[in-house]
mmCIF file of C-alpha atoms and ligand atoms in Angstrom:
data_model
loop_
_atom_site.group_PDB
_atom_site.id
_atom_site.type_symbol
_atom_site.label_atom_id
_atom_site.label_comp_id
_atom_site.label_asym_id
_atom_site.label_seq_id
_atom_site.Cartn_x
_atom_site.Cartn_y
_atom_site.Cartn_z
ATOM 1 C CA MET X 1 74.423 103.433 97.078
ATOM 2 C CA TYR X 2 75.869 100.932 94.572
ATOM 3 C CA SER X 3 78.462 99.059 96.824
ATOM 4 C CA ASN X 4 79.774 100.799 100.042
ATOM 5 C CA LYS X 5 83.531 100.104 99.022
ATOM 6 C CA ILE X 6 83.863 102.545 96.074
ATOM 7 C CA LEU X 7 83.819 106.261 96.889
ATOM 8 C CA GLY X 8 83.124 108.762 94.402
ATOM 9 C CA HIS X 9 82.283 108.299 90.749
ATOM 10 C CA LYS X 10 78.777 108.828 90.993
ATOM 11 C CA ASN X 11 77.953 109.186 87.353
ATOM 12 C CA VAL X 12 79.888 105.844 86.531
ATOM 13 C CA LEU X 13 78.091 104.073 89.034
ATOM 14 C CA ASN X 14 75.148 105.730 87.810
ATOM 15 C CA HIS X 15 75.820 104.348 84.460
ATOM 16 C CA LEU X 16 77.015 100.912 85.590
ATOM 17 C CA LYS X 17 73.501 100.679 87.351
ATOM 18 C CA ALA X 18 71.684 101.580 84.402
ATOM 19 C CA LEU X 19 73.444 99.062 81.943
ATOM 20 C CA LEU X 20 72.742 96.074 84.656
ATOM 21 C CA LEU X 21 69.418 97.048 85.055
ATOM 22 C CA SER X 22 68.919 97.334 81.200
ATOM 23 C CA LYS X 23 70.526 94.174 80.711
ATOM 24 C CA ARG X 24 72.462 95.834 78.330
ATOM 25 C CA VAL X 25 76.118 95.243 79.587
ATOM 26 C CA PRO X 26 78.577 95.479 76.774
ATOM 27 C CA PRO X 27 80.738 92.720 76.277
ATOM 28 C CA SER X 28 83.658 94.159 76.152
ATOM 29 C CA ILE X 29 84.591 97.524 78.498
ATOM 30 C CA ILE X 30 87.374 100.009 78.884
ATOM 31 C CA PHE X 31 87.388 101.788 82.752
ATOM 32 C CA ASN X 32 90.103 104.511 81.771
ATOM 33 C CA GLY X 33 91.238 107.110 84.419
ATOM 34 C CA ARG X 34 94.369 107.594 86.182
ATOM 35 C CA GLN X 35 95.741 105.366 88.672
ATOM 36 C CA GLY X 36 94.599 105.194 91.890
ATOM 37 C CA VAL X 37 91.047 106.182 91.545
ATOM 38 C CA GLY X 38 89.330 102.936 92.007
ATOM 39 C CA LYS X 39 89.169 101.393 88.783
ATOM 40 C CA PHE X 40 90.019 97.886 89.653
ATOM 41 C CA ILE X 41 87.715 98.267 92.904
ATOM 42 C CA THR X 42 84.735 99.264 90.836
ATOM 43 C CA ALA X 43 85.701 96.314 88.397
ATOM 44 C CA THR X 44 85.587 93.870 90.913
ATOM 45 C CA GLU X 45 81.937 94.972 92.691
ATOM 46 C CA PHE X 46 80.787 95.005 88.760
ATOM 47 C CA ALA X 47 81.909 91.726 88.195
ATOM 48 C CA LYS X 48 80.161 90.240 91.582
ATOM 49 C CA SER X 49 76.914 92.385 90.326
ATOM 50 C CA ILE X 50 76.886 90.543 86.863
ATOM 51 C CA ASN X 51 77.012 87.267 88.780
ATOM 52 C CA CYS X 52 75.029 87.915 91.788
ATOM 53 C CA SER X 53 72.887 84.985 92.731
ATOM 54 C CA ARG X 54 71.382 86.579 95.851
ATOM 55 C CA GLU X 55 70.828 83.229 97.164
ATOM 56 C CA LYS X 56 71.295 83.234 101.014
ATOM 57 C CA PRO X 57 73.915 80.930 102.276
ATOM 58 C CA GLN X 58 71.438 77.808 103.759
ATOM 59 C CA GLU X 59 72.990 77.503 107.205
ATOM 60 C CA ASP X 60 72.823 81.205 108.477
ATOM 61 C CA ALA X 61 70.320 83.099 106.447
ATOM 62 C CA ALA X 62 67.384 82.151 108.582
ATOM 63 C CA SER X 63 69.141 82.712 112.204
ATOM 64 C CA LEU X 64 70.410 86.064 110.465
ATOM 65 C CA GLY X 65 66.842 86.721 109.621
ATOM 66 C CA LEU X 66 68.307 88.172 106.256
ATOM 67 C CA PHE X 67 65.272 89.153 103.739
ATOM 68 C CA GLN X 68 62.388 88.657 106.202
ATOM 69 C CA ASN X 69 62.008 92.528 105.794
ATOM 70 C CA GLN X 70 62.313 93.228 102.701
ATOM 71 C CA ASN X 71 59.881 94.488 100.308
ATOM 72 C CA LYS X 72 59.542 94.668 96.351
ATOM 73 C CA THR X 73 60.514 98.207 96.910
ATOM 74 C CA GLU X 74 63.708 97.811 98.441
ATOM 75 C CA LYS X 75 64.140 94.166 95.886
ATOM 76 C CA LYS X 76 64.033 96.363 93.130
ATOM 77 C CA ALA X 77 66.231 99.283 94.329
ATOM 78 C CA ASP X 78 68.893 96.528 95.593
ATOM 79 C CA GLU X 79 68.372 94.286 92.200
ATOM 80 C CA VAL X 80 71.968 95.213 90.699
ATOM 81 C CA LYS X 81 73.774 95.482 94.231
ATOM 82 C CA PRO X 82 75.946 93.095 94.715
ATOM 83 C CA CYS X 83 74.698 90.808 97.835
ATOM 84 C CA ASN X 84 77.583 90.275 99.525
ATOM 85 C CA TYR X 85 76.855 87.338 100.994
ATOM 86 C CA CYS X 86 75.870 84.618 98.075
ATOM 87 C CA LEU X 87 78.674 82.351 97.051
ATOM 88 C CA SER X 88 79.624 84.377 94.200
ATOM 89 C CA CYS X 89 79.966 87.391 95.782
ATOM 90 C CA LYS X 90 82.198 85.631 98.705
ATOM 91 C CA GLN X 91 84.149 84.112 96.028
ATOM 92 C CA ILE X 92 84.628 87.104 93.711
ATOM 93 C CA GLU X 93 85.565 88.656 97.103
ATOM 94 C CA SER X 94 87.999 86.194 97.965
ATOM 95 C CA GLY X 95 90.105 85.784 94.522
ATOM 96 C CA ALA X 96 88.751 82.546 93.899
ATOM 97 C CA HIS X 97 85.789 82.758 91.595
ATOM 98 C CA PRO X 98 86.300 80.139 88.806
ATOM 99 C CA ASP X 99 84.344 82.454 86.580
ATOM 100 C CA VAL X 100 86.080 85.408 87.398
ATOM 101 C CA ARG X 101 89.241 86.102 86.419
ATOM 102 C CA ILE X 102 92.446 88.749 87.036
ATOM 103 C CA ILE X 103 94.801 89.250 83.917
ATOM 104 C CA ASP X 104 97.827 91.285 85.469
ATOM 105 C CA SER X 105 101.562 91.150 85.929
ATOM 106 C CA ALA X 106 101.476 88.265 88.572
ATOM 107 C CA PHE X 107 98.883 86.243 86.169
ATOM 108 C CA GLN X 108 101.677 86.284 83.425
ATOM 109 C CA ALA X 109 104.647 85.971 85.600
ATOM 110 C CA ARG X 110 103.048 82.573 87.160
ATOM 111 C CA LEU X 111 102.151 81.597 83.377
ATOM 112 C CA LEU X 112 105.749 82.080 82.347
ATOM 113 C CA ASP X 113 107.338 81.518 85.171
ATOM 114 C CA GLU X 114 109.034 84.533 85.744
ATOM 115 C CA ASP X 115 109.871 87.301 88.010
ATOM 116 C CA VAL X 116 106.771 89.493 88.850
ATOM 117 C CA LYS X 117 108.668 92.485 88.386
ATOM 118 C CA LYS X 118 110.074 91.812 84.698
ATOM 119 C CA GLN X 119 106.643 91.825 83.495
ATOM 120 C CA LYS X 120 106.447 95.453 82.008
ATOM 121 C CA LYS X 121 104.058 94.583 79.199
ATOM 122 C CA LEU X 122 101.652 92.039 78.857
ATOM 123 C CA LYS X 123 102.348 89.539 75.830
ATOM 124 C CA ILE X 124 100.869 87.636 73.628
ATOM 125 C CA ASP X 125 101.275 84.015 75.234
ATOM 126 C CA THR X 126 98.973 85.731 78.149
ATOM 127 C CA VAL X 127 96.467 86.760 75.735
ATOM 128 C CA ARG X 128 96.219 83.623 74.136
ATOM 129 C CA GLU X 129 96.060 81.665 77.404
ATOM 130 C CA PHE X 130 93.366 83.960 78.208
ATOM 131 C CA SER X 131 91.301 83.499 75.230
ATOM 132 C CA LYS X 132 91.198 79.971 75.808
ATOM 133 C CA TYR X 133 89.661 80.583 78.931
ATOM 134 C CA ALA X 134 86.773 82.905 77.457
ATOM 135 C CA TYR X 135 86.089 80.130 75.274
ATOM 136 C CA LYS X 136 85.480 77.572 77.879
ATOM 137 C CA LYS X 137 81.850 77.383 79.975
ATOM 138 C CA PRO X 138 81.299 78.981 83.129
ATOM 139 C CA LEU X 139 81.737 76.700 86.289
ATOM 140 C CA LEU X 140 79.728 78.591 89.101
ATOM 141 C CA SER X 141 77.873 80.945 87.657
ATOM 142 C CA GLU X 142 75.977 82.203 84.195
ATOM 143 C CA HIS X 143 78.746 84.853 83.217
ATOM 144 C CA LYS X 144 82.671 84.587 82.623
ATOM 145 C CA VAL X 145 84.418 88.131 83.628
ATOM 146 C CA LEU X 146 87.696 88.589 82.568
ATOM 147 C CA ILE X 147 89.365 92.038 84.417
ATOM 148 C CA VAL X 148 92.612 92.954 82.578
ATOM 149 C CA ASN X 149 94.648 95.096 84.937
ATOM 150 C CA ASP X 150 96.709 97.590 83.344
ATOM 151 C CA ALA X 151 95.608 96.736 79.680
ATOM 152 C CA ASP X 152 97.374 99.490 78.512
ATOM 153 C CA THR X 153 100.082 97.793 78.737
ATOM 154 C CA LEU X 154 99.263 95.155 76.282
ATOM 155 C CA THR X 155 101.684 95.316 73.106
ATOM 156 C CA ARG X 156 100.469 96.154 69.904
ATOM 157 C CA GLU X 157 101.047 91.798 68.844
ATOM 158 C CA SER X 158 98.756 91.107 71.870
ATOM 159 C CA GLN X 159 96.233 93.909 70.897
ATOM 160 C CA ASN X 160 95.855 92.732 67.602
ATOM 161 C CA ALA X 161 95.445 88.930 69.027
ATOM 162 C CA MET X 162 92.547 89.974 71.354
ATOM 163 C CA LEU X 163 90.753 91.812 68.171
ATOM 164 C CA LYS X 164 88.534 88.879 67.519
ATOM 165 C CA LEU X 165 87.819 88.054 71.009
ATOM 166 C CA LEU X 166 86.464 91.635 71.263
ATOM 167 C CA GLU X 167 84.789 91.798 68.408
ATOM 168 C CA GLU X 168 82.904 88.443 68.761
ATOM 169 C CA PRO X 169 83.292 87.606 72.402
ATOM 170 C CA PRO X 170 82.147 83.962 73.878
ATOM 171 C CA LYS X 171 78.462 83.739 74.670
ATOM 172 C CA ASN X 172 77.897 85.314 78.298
ATOM 173 C CA THR X 173 81.570 86.599 78.875
ATOM 174 C CA PHE X 174 82.353 90.130 79.643
ATOM 175 C CA PHE X 175 85.797 91.591 79.434
ATOM 176 C CA ILE X 176 86.722 94.561 81.293
ATOM 177 C CA LEU X 177 90.130 96.501 80.383
ATOM 178 C CA ILE X 178 91.541 98.529 82.753
ATOM 179 C CA SER X 179 93.667 101.631 81.940
ATOM 180 C CA SER X 180 95.345 104.932 82.638
ATOM 181 C CA GLN X 181 96.267 105.828 79.258
ATOM 182 C CA LYS X 182 93.537 105.156 76.459
ATOM 183 C CA ASN X 183 95.944 106.328 73.401
ATOM 184 C CA ALA X 184 97.911 103.211 74.121
ATOM 185 C CA PHE X 185 95.246 101.252 72.713
ATOM 186 C CA LEU X 186 94.827 100.628 68.857
ATOM 187 C CA PRO X 187 92.187 102.482 67.049
ATOM 188 C CA THR X 188 90.626 98.862 66.478
ATOM 189 C CA VAL X 189 90.571 98.076 69.989
ATOM 190 C CA LEU X 190 89.029 101.237 71.180
ATOM 191 C CA SER X 191 86.008 100.741 68.594
ATOM 192 C CA ARG X 192 85.402 97.892 69.991
ATOM 193 C CA CYS X 193 85.085 98.547 73.628
ATOM 194 C CA HIS X 194 82.717 100.896 75.227
ATOM 195 C CA THR X 195 84.777 103.326 77.174
ATOM 196 C CA ILE X 196 83.997 104.267 80.989
ATOM 197 C CA GLU X 197 86.102 107.438 82.142
ATOM 198 C CA PHE X 198 86.744 108.093 85.468
ATOM 199 C CA GLY X 199 87.874 111.147 86.607
ATOM 200 C CA PRO X 200 89.873 111.897 90.137
ATOM 201 C CA LEU X 201 88.644 111.567 93.653
ATOM 202 C CA SER X 202 87.477 114.219 95.801
ATOM 203 C CA ILE X 203 90.503 115.194 98.606
ATOM 204 C CA GLU X 204 87.738 114.158 101.387
ATOM 205 C CA ASP X 205 87.181 110.908 99.393
ATOM 206 C CA VAL X 206 90.833 110.067 99.124
ATOM 207 C CA GLU X 207 91.202 111.454 102.817
ATOM 208 C CA GLU X 208 88.810 108.710 103.677
ATOM 209 C CA ILE X 209 90.207 105.605 101.949
ATOM 210 C CA LEU X 210 93.266 106.523 103.620
ATOM 211 C CA ALA X 211 91.699 106.697 107.208
ATOM 212 C CA ARG X 212 90.118 103.240 106.224
ATOM 213 C CA ASN X 213 93.510 102.173 105.510
ATOM 214 C CA ASN X 214 94.651 102.720 109.011
ATOM 215 C CA ILE X 215 96.532 106.017 108.457
ATOM 216 C CA PRO X 216 96.469 108.331 111.040
ATOM 217 C CA LEU X 217 94.106 111.466 110.248
ATOM 218 C CA ASN X 218 96.363 114.363 110.313
ATOM 219 C CA GLU X 219 98.714 112.074 108.329
ATOM 220 C CA ALA X 220 95.796 111.128 106.001
ATOM 221 C CA ALA X 221 94.611 114.887 105.809
ATOM 222 C CA LEU X 222 97.948 116.385 104.309
ATOM 223 C CA LEU X 223 98.890 113.049 102.013
ATOM 224 C CA SER X 224 95.367 113.749 100.607
ATOM 225 C CA GLY X 225 96.350 117.575 99.717
ATOM 226 C CA PHE X 226 98.827 116.539 97.827
ATOM 227 C CA SER X 227 97.115 113.426 95.765
ATOM 228 C CA ASN X 228 95.286 115.330 93.017
ATOM 229 C CA GLY X 229 92.539 112.742 93.212
ATOM 230 C CA SER X 230 94.395 109.409 93.325
ATOM 231 C CA VAL X 231 95.384 107.325 96.426
ATOM 232 C CA LYS X 232 98.221 105.955 94.643
ATOM 233 C CA THR X 233 99.886 109.574 94.410
ATOM 234 C CA ALA X 234 98.807 110.026 98.040
ATOM 235 C CA MET X 235 100.612 106.651 98.747
ATOM 236 C CA ASP X 236 103.761 108.000 96.530
ATOM 237 C CA MET X 237 103.874 110.956 98.610
ATOM 238 C CA LYS X 238 103.749 109.101 102.244
ATOM 239 C CA ARG X 239 106.953 107.062 100.630
ATOM 240 C CA ILE X 240 108.691 110.565 99.710
ATOM 241 C CA MET X 241 107.742 111.968 102.717
ATOM 242 C CA ALA X 242 109.363 109.435 104.865
ATOM 243 C CA LYS X 243 112.109 110.146 102.563
ATOM 244 C CA LEU X 244 112.353 113.757 103.271
ATOM 245 C CA GLN X 245 111.735 113.610 106.659
ATOM 246 C CA LYS X 246 115.446 112.052 106.858
ATOM 247 C CA ILE X 247 117.170 114.828 105.180
ATOM 248 C CA ASP X 248 118.097 118.695 106.503
ATOM 249 C CA THR X 249 115.915 120.872 104.330
ATOM 250 C CA SER X 250 117.393 123.837 105.717
ATOM 251 C CA SER X 251 120.784 123.267 104.391
ATOM 252 C CA PRO X 252 121.896 124.928 101.198
ATOM 253 C CA ALA X 253 122.803 121.507 99.837
ATOM 254 C CA TYR X 254 119.826 119.640 100.496
ATOM 255 C CA PRO X 255 118.688 119.559 96.985
ATOM 256 C CA PHE X 256 121.621 117.650 96.064
ATOM 257 C CA LYS X 257 121.510 115.415 98.431
ATOM 258 C CA LEU X 258 117.963 114.800 97.848
ATOM 259 C CA SER X 259 118.911 114.277 93.880
ATOM 260 C CA SER X 260 121.288 111.517 94.731
ATOM 261 C CA THR X 261 118.087 109.265 96.482
ATOM 262 C CA LEU X 262 116.024 109.384 93.743
ATOM 263 C CA PRO X 263 115.518 105.862 92.143
ATOM 264 C CA LYS X 264 118.361 104.178 89.414
ATOM 265 C CA GLU X 265 115.039 103.603 87.233
ATOM 266 C CA SER X 266 114.327 106.597 84.912
ATOM 267 C CA TYR X 267 110.766 106.338 84.858
ATOM 268 C CA LEU X 268 110.515 105.799 88.401
ATOM 269 C CA ALA X 269 112.643 108.603 89.133
ATOM 270 C CA ARG X 270 110.701 110.926 86.989
ATOM 271 C CA GLU X 271 107.603 110.318 88.496
ATOM 272 C CA GLU X 272 109.301 110.908 91.865
ATOM 273 C CA THR X 273 110.326 114.207 90.813
ATOM 274 C CA ARG X 274 107.430 115.586 89.276
ATOM 275 C CA LEU X 275 105.331 114.683 93.039
ATOM 276 C CA MET X 276 108.320 116.474 94.757
ATOM 277 C CA LEU X 277 107.980 119.422 91.979
ATOM 278 C CA ASN X 278 104.188 119.260 92.942
ATOM 279 C CA ILE X 279 105.019 119.412 96.308
ATOM 280 C CA LEU X 280 107.234 122.708 95.743
ATOM 281 C CA LEU X 281 104.275 124.058 93.639
ATOM 282 C CA THR X 282 101.672 123.442 96.197
ATOM 283 C CA LYS X 283 104.062 125.295 98.974
ATOM 284 C CA THR X 284 104.867 128.145 96.623
ATOM 285 C CA HIS X 285 100.972 128.706 95.798
ATOM 286 C CA GLN X 286 100.120 128.330 99.751
ATOM 287 C CA LYS X 287 102.709 130.993 100.392
ATOM 288 C CA TRP X 288 101.929 133.582 97.426
ATOM 289 C CA ILE X 289 98.037 133.253 98.941
ATOM 290 C CA ILE X 290 99.057 134.569 102.482
ATOM 291 C CA SER X 291 101.586 137.266 101.070
ATOM 292 C CA ASN X 292 100.573 140.908 101.425
ATOM 293 C CA ASP X 293 103.889 142.180 99.781
ATOM 294 C CA LEU X 294 103.147 142.963 96.155
ATOM 295 C CA ASN X 295 107.050 142.637 95.381
ATOM 296 C CA GLN X 296 107.201 139.214 96.702
ATOM 297 C CA LYS X 297 103.839 137.749 95.187
ATOM 298 C CA ASN X 298 105.365 139.072 91.831
ATOM 299 C CA ASP X 299 108.749 137.074 92.929
ATOM 300 C CA LEU X 300 106.449 133.871 93.867
ATOM 301 C CA LYS X 301 104.240 133.823 90.687
ATOM 302 C CA ILE X 302 107.414 133.934 88.632
ATOM 303 C CA LEU X 303 108.766 130.947 90.570
ATOM 304 C CA ILE X 304 105.473 129.211 90.096
ATOM 305 C CA LYS X 305 105.947 129.434 86.549
ATOM 306 C CA GLU X 306 109.578 128.509 86.495
ATOM 307 C CA THR X 307 108.681 125.353 88.355
ATOM 308 C CA LEU X 308 106.101 124.804 85.694
ATOM 309 C CA LYS X 309 108.175 124.723 83.002
ATOM 310 C CA LEU X 310 111.263 122.550 84.697
ATOM 311 C CA LYS X 311 108.009 120.189 85.095
ATOM 312 C CA THR X 312 107.250 120.054 81.299
ATOM 313 C CA PHE X 313 110.703 118.964 80.825
ATOM 314 C CA LEU X 314 110.497 116.011 82.863
ATOM 315 C CA ASN X 315 107.885 115.137 79.503
ATOM 316 C CA GLN X 316 110.734 115.477 77.398
ATOM 317 C CA ASN X 317 113.395 112.763 78.307
ATOM 318 C CA VAL X 318 115.389 115.318 80.084
ATOM 319 C CA MET X 319 117.145 113.899 83.258
ATOM 320 C CA PRO X 320 115.161 114.263 85.841
ATOM 321 C CA THR X 321 118.388 114.611 88.403
ATOM 322 C CA PRO X 322 119.101 118.232 87.139
ATOM 323 C CA ILE X 323 115.440 118.986 87.018
ATOM 324 C CA LEU X 324 115.001 118.343 90.874
ATOM 325 C CA GLU X 325 117.942 119.934 91.860
ATOM 326 C CA LEU X 326 117.267 123.454 89.956
ATOM 327 C CA ALA X 327 113.991 123.776 91.518
ATOM 328 C CA ALA X 328 114.507 122.726 95.138
ATOM 329 C CA SER X 329 117.537 125.232 94.741
ATOM 330 C CA GLU X 330 115.353 127.876 93.076
ATOM 331 C CA CYS X 331 112.713 127.465 95.762
ATOM 332 C CA LEU X 332 115.301 127.446 98.464
ATOM 333 C CA THR X 333 115.989 131.194 97.626
ATOM 334 C CA HIS X 334 112.642 132.037 98.277
ATOM 335 C CA GLY X 335 112.297 130.174 101.717
ATOM 336 C CA ILE X 336 110.203 127.502 100.450
ATOM 337 C CA THR X 337 111.719 123.786 101.010
ATOM 338 C CA LEU X 338 110.134 120.367 100.607
ATOM 339 C CA GLY X 339 110.604 119.820 104.205
ATOM 340 C CA PHE X 340 107.236 118.865 106.680
ATOM 341 C CA ILE X 341 107.070 119.422 110.114
ATOM 342 C CA LYS X 342 107.961 116.266 112.053
ATOM 343 C CA LYS X 343 105.216 114.154 113.201
ATOM 344 C CA HIS X 344 104.207 114.494 116.635
ATOM 345 C CA ARG X 345 104.345 111.125 118.795
ATOM 346 C CA ASP X 346 101.782 111.142 120.999
HETATM 347 ZN ZN1 ZN F 401 75.787 88.087 95.887
#
C-alpha cells in the first residue's frame, strides 16, 4: 500500500508511484475529481514522498530497532512510500514544513486580512504571493511543493498570472492544483499541467473513513449508502438527517416546513435540495425493487422519472424551494418521505 491514510484510488496511487520511481514527476499536476474523495490527503502524502529523507530521528531509532531488519527488497518496495518518521514527513503532517505550502481560502484570508468565509475565489494577490515564495530556495528539503486547494476557484486573471509559473516552474518546485471542476481552468492552464483524475470512493471505503472519524457503525453504513462515493456528501447527509429528525415527516405539510429550513445562500439551498432529492430517489428505487404489484411498480417508475426531471431543474437556475416542495409532496402521495427511523440510544 502506498499510504495507509488513503483508501481506494488504486490506479491513481500506482500512477503516482510510477512517476516517483521514474523520477519524472511533472512540475505541475492537477488532481481532479469530486469533493470528498481524498484528493487533498493524497496531495499531502505525495508531498511527503517527494521530500521524504527516510532518515531516522537520532534519539529514538536505535531504541525502537527501526530499519535493522529491513532487507534490500523491502527498501525497494518502500522507496516511494512516505516513512512518516523523518523530520520532513513529520513537519508536513503537522503543517509546519517550510517547503510545503497549502494555498487555500484560509491562506488568502490571512494574506488579505479578511474573513475566511468571504474568500469564494482565489485572487491574483494570492497568486502573486505564492509566486514570490515559489522562486525562493527550499529551506529544509530538496523540493518545494505548493498545494493549491480549490484551484478551480482561481479567477481568470489569477490563472493568467500563473501561466509563466506553470510553464517554467522554478527548479525543484512542484505545484499540485486540487480541483472538482476541471472545466473551470483556462485551456492554457490545462495544457501546462498533467491531470490525474480521481473517481468516487467505494461505499465500503466511505463507510470505513466515517468509522475512522468516530461515526457509529450503523450511522456510517446508512450515510455511506447516500454518499455517491464522497465523504463530503456523507457528512452533508449527516447534517441533513439531523435536521430531518426534528421534522414530523408524516405530516402532509412537512414539505413546506422543510423548504423553510433551506439555507439562505442559493448555492447551499440548491446543494441541500439536490441531496434530499437523492434520498427520495433512493427510497423510491428501494420501494420499486421490493414491490410485487405491477401497477405500483409502474407508478414508482413514473415518480422516479419526475423526480429526476425536477433534479435537472436545479442546474437551470430554478429556485430550489418549489422543487423540493413539489418532489417531497409527490413522493408523500406514494408513502415515501424524507424521514428516517430515529437512532437508538443504547
Ligand atoms: Zn519521511
